[in-house]
Amino acid sequence: GSQLASSLQLALWANANAKAKQEQVPEARSASRAYLTTYMLLCVLTGISCFFFFLGIQFVAMRGSRNLHAMFMQGLLQTELRFFDLTPTGRALNRCLKDMATIDDRMPAAFRELFES
């Protein structure tokens, strides 16, 4: 929303500047300063909203990672000992680490793409 507002403000500023240049309006400089101030405020608002958006995505990803880790640990602790006799420790550990890396690395990007489209 704020990106659209800043783009519209920039278009209004450009149109007012072109019109003032054609008509040679003496107070165009002060009007231009007002457009610039509004545009800068909208840009700052866009930056702040993007920061909080990405911060929220990181919190959701962190919670998902914690839940997945808890489920991994619960599953491993409830597994029969026969599983550990048949499966090399490195293979089980690599599988857990790969799944955790997928959640930690790919999920925030997937959430961002979902909300940006």
Short mmCIF file of C-alpha atoms in Angstrom, two decimals:
data_model
loop_
_atom_site.label_atom_id
_atom_site.label_comp_id
_atom_site.label_asym_id
_atom_site.label_seq_id
_atom_site.Cartn_x
_atom_site.Cartn_y
_atom_site.Cartn_z
CA GLY A 1 0.00 0.00 0.00
CA SER A 2 2.67 2.51 0.93
CA GLN A 3 4.71 1.66 -2.18
CA LEU A 4 1.70 2.48 -4.32
CA ALA A 5 1.11 5.70 -2.39
CA SER A 6 4.72 6.79 -2.83
CA SER A 7 4.56 6.03 -6.57
CA LEU A 8 1.37 8.08 -6.88
CA GLN A 9 2.95 10.91 -4.89
CA LEU A 10 5.94 10.88 -7.22
CA ALA A 11 3.64 11.04 -10.25
CA LEU A 12 1.69 13.95 -8.73
CA TRP A 13 4.93 15.76 -7.99
CA ALA A 14 6.21 15.28 -11.55
CA ASN A 15 2.91 16.48 -13.04
CA ALA A 16 2.79 19.53 -10.76
CA ASN A 17 6.42 20.34 -11.58
CA ALA A 18 5.79 20.12 -15.32
CA LYS A 19 2.67 22.27 -15.02
CA ALA A 20 4.49 24.87 -12.89
CA LYS A 21 7.34 24.99 -15.40
CA GLN A 22 4.93 25.61 -18.28
CA GLU A 23 3.00 28.31 -16.42
CA GLN A 24 6.12 29.73 -14.70
CA VAL A 25 4.52 29.77 -11.25
CA PRO A 26 6.74 31.61 -8.71
CA GLU A 27 5.65 29.51 -5.69
CA ALA A 28 6.54 26.23 -7.43
CA ARG A 29 9.64 25.83 -5.26
CA SER A 30 7.67 25.72 -1.99
CA ALA A 31 5.09 23.37 -3.54
CA SER A 32 7.93 21.16 -4.73
CA ARG A 33 9.33 21.07 -1.18
CA ALA A 34 5.93 19.93 0.15
CA TYR A 35 5.79 17.15 -2.46
CA LEU A 36 9.33 16.10 -1.55
CA THR A 37 8.52 15.98 2.18
CA THR A 38 5.42 13.87 1.58
CA TYR A 39 7.34 11.56 -0.73
CA MET A 40 10.15 11.12 1.81
CA LEU A 41 7.66 10.31 4.58
CA LEU A 42 5.99 7.71 2.38
CA CYS A 43 9.38 6.17 1.58
CA VAL A 44 10.23 5.96 5.28
CA LEU A 45 6.82 4.38 5.96
CA THR A 46 7.50 1.84 3.20
CA GLY A 47 10.86 0.96 4.73
CA ILE A 48 9.39 0.55 8.22
CA SER A 49 6.52 -1.61 6.98
CA CYS A 50 8.93 -3.81 5.00
CA PHE A 51 11.12 -4.22 8.08
CA PHE A 52 8.20 -5.37 10.23
CA PHE A 53 6.90 -7.61 7.44
CA PHE A 54 10.24 -9.44 7.17
CA LEU A 55 10.61 -9.53 10.95
CA GLY A 56 7.22 -11.24 11.20
CA ILE A 57 8.24 -13.77 8.57
CA GLN A 58 11.40 -14.56 10.54
CA PHE A 59 9.41 -15.08 13.74
CA VAL A 60 7.04 -17.47 11.97
CA ALA A 61 9.98 -19.37 10.48
CA MET A 62 11.68 -19.56 13.89
CA ARG A 63 8.53 -20.97 15.48
CA GLY A 64 8.21 -23.53 12.69
CA SER A 65 11.83 -24.52 13.12
CA ARG A 66 11.39 -24.95 16.88
CA ASN A 67 8.28 -27.09 16.39
CA LEU A 68 9.99 -29.25 13.80
CA HIS A 69 13.01 -29.72 16.06
CA ALA A 70 10.75 -30.74 18.95
CA MET A 71 8.96 -33.28 16.73
CA PHE A 72 12.32 -34.67 15.53
CA MET A 73 13.54 -35.11 19.06
CA GLN A 74 10.29 -36.68 20.22
CA GLY A 75 10.33 -39.07 17.27
CA LEU A 76 13.96 -40.03 17.84
CA LEU A 77 13.46 -40.59 21.54
CA GLN A 78 10.41 -42.79 20.93
CA THR A 79 12.08 -44.86 18.21
CA GLU A 80 12.91 -48.48 18.91
CA LEU A 81 16.57 -49.26 19.47
CA ARG A 82 16.51 -51.61 16.48
CA PHE A 83 16.30 -48.56 14.20
CA PHE A 84 19.62 -47.28 15.55
CA ASP A 85 21.22 -50.70 15.10
CA LEU A 86 20.19 -50.83 11.42
CA THR A 87 20.63 -47.16 10.47
CA PRO A 88 24.04 -45.47 10.65
CA THR A 89 24.04 -42.51 13.00
CA GLY A 90 25.43 -40.24 10.28
CA ARG A 91 22.54 -41.00 7.93
CA ALA A 92 19.91 -40.19 10.57
CA LEU A 93 21.75 -37.03 11.61
CA ASN A 94 22.16 -35.87 7.99
CA ARG A 95 18.47 -36.39 7.34
CA CYS A 96 17.50 -34.33 10.38
CA LEU A 97 19.96 -31.58 9.49
CA LYS A 98 18.78 -31.47 5.88
CA ASP A 99 15.15 -31.11 6.96
CA MET A 100 16.03 -28.40 9.47
CA ALA A 101 18.07 -26.52 6.85
CA THR A 102 15.12 -26.67 4.47
CA ILE A 103 12.83 -25.13 7.07
CA ASP A 104 15.38 -22.51 8.13
CA ASP A 105 16.45 -21.48 4.61
CA ARG A 106 13.56 -22.03 2.25
CA MET A 107 10.46 -21.37 4.35
CA PRO A 108 11.06 -17.62 4.92
CA ALA A 109 11.59 -17.14 1.18
CA ALA A 110 8.43 -19.13 0.42
CA PHE A 111 6.37 -17.03 2.86
CA ARG A 112 7.78 -13.82 1.38
CA GLU A 113 6.90 -14.93 -2.16
CA LEU A 114 3.41 -15.94 -1.03
CA PHE A 115 2.63 -12.54 0.43
CA GLU A 116 4.34 -10.49 -2.29
CA SER A 117 2.42 -12.07 -5.15
#
